[in-house]
Amino acid sequence: MLRAVSASSPLAPPRGARGLHRFANPGRFLRLAGRVLPWLTAAGLALSAVGLVWGLFFAPADWQQGDAVRIMYVHVPAAWLASAGYFALAIASAVALVWRHPLADLAAVEIAPVGAAFTAICLITGSLWGKPMWGAWWVWDARLTSVLVLFFLYLGHIALTRAFDSPERGYRAGAILALVGVVNLPIIKFSVDWWNTLHQPATISLFGAPTMYIGMLWPLLFTALGATLIFAALVLARLSAAVLERRIRALLAATARDYVAEEGHLA
Amino acid sequence: MNHLPFIIAAYAVAFVVPVVFGLEARWRLARARARLAALETRRRR
């Protein structure tokens, strides 16, 4: 049961977290999610469709890799979302641990399977790209290995949050694992610089000019943005379902309590 | 188009996995809504 606390109370969330707590009301969150979800899904599907058709049929083939480079339009967005998803999982875990936001723990639990799925897509499409280019489905390269570790971190989080009889204890254990696992993100990012890897270095950076032909870059940006919106839509839909399921559990518990009280009264 | 089987397989994986997750989320949401509506109706009686 949530109790109302005044802003000056030591129990009140810090100033930065008060904005987040506006969405702690499940009814308000569900209304907002219901309004946003169709637009998010439609925009994600449209951007992905444009980017994939563009990349598959209109973008040029690579002079060295030939048409196999078209796998990039599904592999790179999945790789980006594997890391970004884990970062979101860590933020949700930190918010749940520090500010006890009632939706943050559910968000962490629902981000993990979607992040694991996108990491699996990244690993499988990378393998399908690696076979014709490197002659091997898998190599124990620093980039590939660190992404595999990320996949195991996601699986560990999924298992740990469901391993306890009390969901709250599972959420807390999962949150600690998620925060510890953040150390893997810079390892993934800089693995191609720190070690001599078979995997190519980054061709797009936030601050430098891309080293990729512009005719390939645009469809990649479309698929990356589209996949990001689809990822967000999947998490939002799962989170809405989780909020409703928590309400169902609370109602069932209240019904059981009423029944026991009634039986006790009759006895 | 060279390496076509690899390209088709990669696009198929990237398509099927999010679709399965989307359908599962939709089914889970619909089931939770129906169950909650039934419970709330029963409690109101």
Short mmCIF file of N, CA and C in Angstrom, two decimals, chain B residues 6-40:
data_model
loop_
_atom_site.label_atom_id
_atom_site.label_comp_id
_atom_site.label_asym_id
_atom_site.label_seq_id
_atom_site.Cartn_x
_atom_site.Cartn_y
_atom_site.Cartn_z
N PHE B 6 21.96 -16.69 -46.84
CA PHE B 6 22.35 -16.08 -45.57
C PHE B 6 21.52 -14.81 -45.31
N ILE B 7 21.29 -14.04 -46.37
CA ILE B 7 20.52 -12.80 -46.23
C ILE B 7 19.07 -13.13 -45.85
N ILE B 8 18.47 -14.11 -46.55
CA ILE B 8 17.08 -14.49 -46.26
C ILE B 8 16.96 -15.00 -44.82
N ALA B 9 17.90 -15.84 -44.42
CA ALA B 9 17.85 -16.40 -43.05
C ALA B 9 17.95 -15.28 -42.01
N ALA B 10 18.86 -14.31 -42.23
CA ALA B 10 19.04 -13.20 -41.28
C ALA B 10 17.77 -12.35 -41.19
N TYR B 11 17.17 -12.04 -42.35
CA TYR B 11 15.95 -11.21 -42.34
C TYR B 11 14.78 -11.99 -41.70
N ALA B 12 14.74 -13.29 -41.94
CA ALA B 12 13.66 -14.11 -41.37
C ALA B 12 13.75 -14.11 -39.84
N VAL B 13 14.95 -14.28 -39.31
CA VAL B 13 15.14 -14.28 -37.85
C VAL B 13 14.74 -12.92 -37.28
N ALA B 14 15.20 -11.85 -37.94
CA ALA B 14 14.91 -10.49 -37.45
C ALA B 14 13.43 -10.16 -37.55
N PHE B 15 12.70 -10.86 -38.42
CA PHE B 15 11.26 -10.62 -38.57
C PHE B 15 10.45 -11.47 -37.57
N VAL B 16 10.81 -12.76 -37.51
CA VAL B 16 9.98 -13.71 -36.73
C VAL B 16 10.05 -13.42 -35.22
N VAL B 17 11.24 -13.16 -34.70
CA VAL B 17 11.38 -13.01 -33.24
C VAL B 17 10.53 -11.84 -32.70
N PRO B 18 10.63 -10.62 -33.26
CA PRO B 18 9.77 -9.54 -32.74
C PRO B 18 8.27 -9.81 -32.95
N VAL B 19 7.91 -10.48 -34.07
CA VAL B 19 6.50 -10.79 -34.31
C VAL B 19 5.97 -11.73 -33.22
N VAL B 20 6.75 -12.76 -32.89
CA VAL B 20 6.34 -13.70 -31.83
C VAL B 20 6.18 -12.95 -30.50
N PHE B 21 7.14 -12.08 -30.20
CA PHE B 21 7.07 -11.31 -28.95
C PHE B 21 5.86 -10.37 -28.96
N GLY B 22 5.57 -9.77 -30.10
CA GLY B 22 4.43 -8.86 -30.21
C GLY B 22 3.11 -9.59 -30.00
N LEU B 23 2.99 -10.77 -30.64
CA LEU B 23 1.75 -11.55 -30.49
C LEU B 23 1.58 -12.02 -29.04
N GLU B 24 2.69 -12.41 -28.43
CA GLU B 24 2.63 -12.89 -27.04
C GLU B 24 2.19 -11.74 -26.11
N ALA B 25 2.74 -10.54 -26.35
CA ALA B 25 2.40 -9.38 -25.51
C ALA B 25 0.92 -9.01 -25.68
N ARG B 26 0.45 -9.08 -26.93
CA ARG B 26 -0.95 -8.76 -27.23
C ARG B 26 -1.90 -9.75 -26.54
N TRP B 27 -1.53 -11.03 -26.61
CA TRP B 27 -2.36 -12.09 -26.00
C TRP B 27 -2.37 -11.94 -24.48
N ARG B 28 -1.20 -11.63 -23.91
CA ARG B 28 -1.06 -11.48 -22.46
C ARG B 28 -1.89 -10.28 -21.97
N LEU B 29 -1.85 -9.20 -22.75
CA LEU B 29 -2.59 -7.99 -22.38
C LEU B 29 -4.11 -8.25 -22.44
N ALA B 30 -4.55 -8.92 -23.50
CA ALA B 30 -5.98 -9.21 -23.67
C ALA B 30 -6.46 -10.13 -22.54
N ARG B 31 -5.66 -11.13 -22.19
CA ARG B 31 -6.04 -12.08 -21.14
C ARG B 31 -6.12 -11.38 -19.79
N ALA B 32 -5.14 -10.50 -19.52
CA ALA B 32 -5.13 -9.78 -18.23
C ALA B 32 -6.34 -8.85 -18.13
N ARG B 33 -6.67 -8.15 -19.23
CA ARG B 33 -7.83 -7.25 -19.23
C ARG B 33 -9.12 -8.02 -18.95
N ALA B 34 -9.28 -9.16 -19.63
CA ALA B 34 -10.50 -9.96 -19.46
C ALA B 34 -10.61 -10.50 -18.03
N ARG B 35 -9.48 -10.95 -17.48
CA ARG B 35 -9.46 -11.53 -16.14
C ARG B 35 -9.76 -10.46 -15.09
N LEU B 36 -9.18 -9.28 -15.29
CA LEU B 36 -9.38 -8.19 -14.34
C LEU B 36 -10.85 -7.73 -14.37
N ALA B 37 -11.41 -7.65 -15.58
CA ALA B 37 -12.82 -7.23 -15.70
C ALA B 37 -13.72 -8.22 -14.97
N ALA B 38 -13.45 -9.52 -15.16
CA ALA B 38 -14.26 -10.56 -14.51
C ALA B 38 -14.14 -10.47 -12.99
N LEU B 39 -12.92 -10.26 -12.50
CA LEU B 39 -12.69 -10.18 -11.04
C LEU B 39 -13.38 -8.96 -10.44
N GLU B 40 -13.26 -7.83 -11.13
CA GLU B 40 -13.86 -6.60 -10.59
C GLU B 40 -15.39 -6.70 -10.57
#
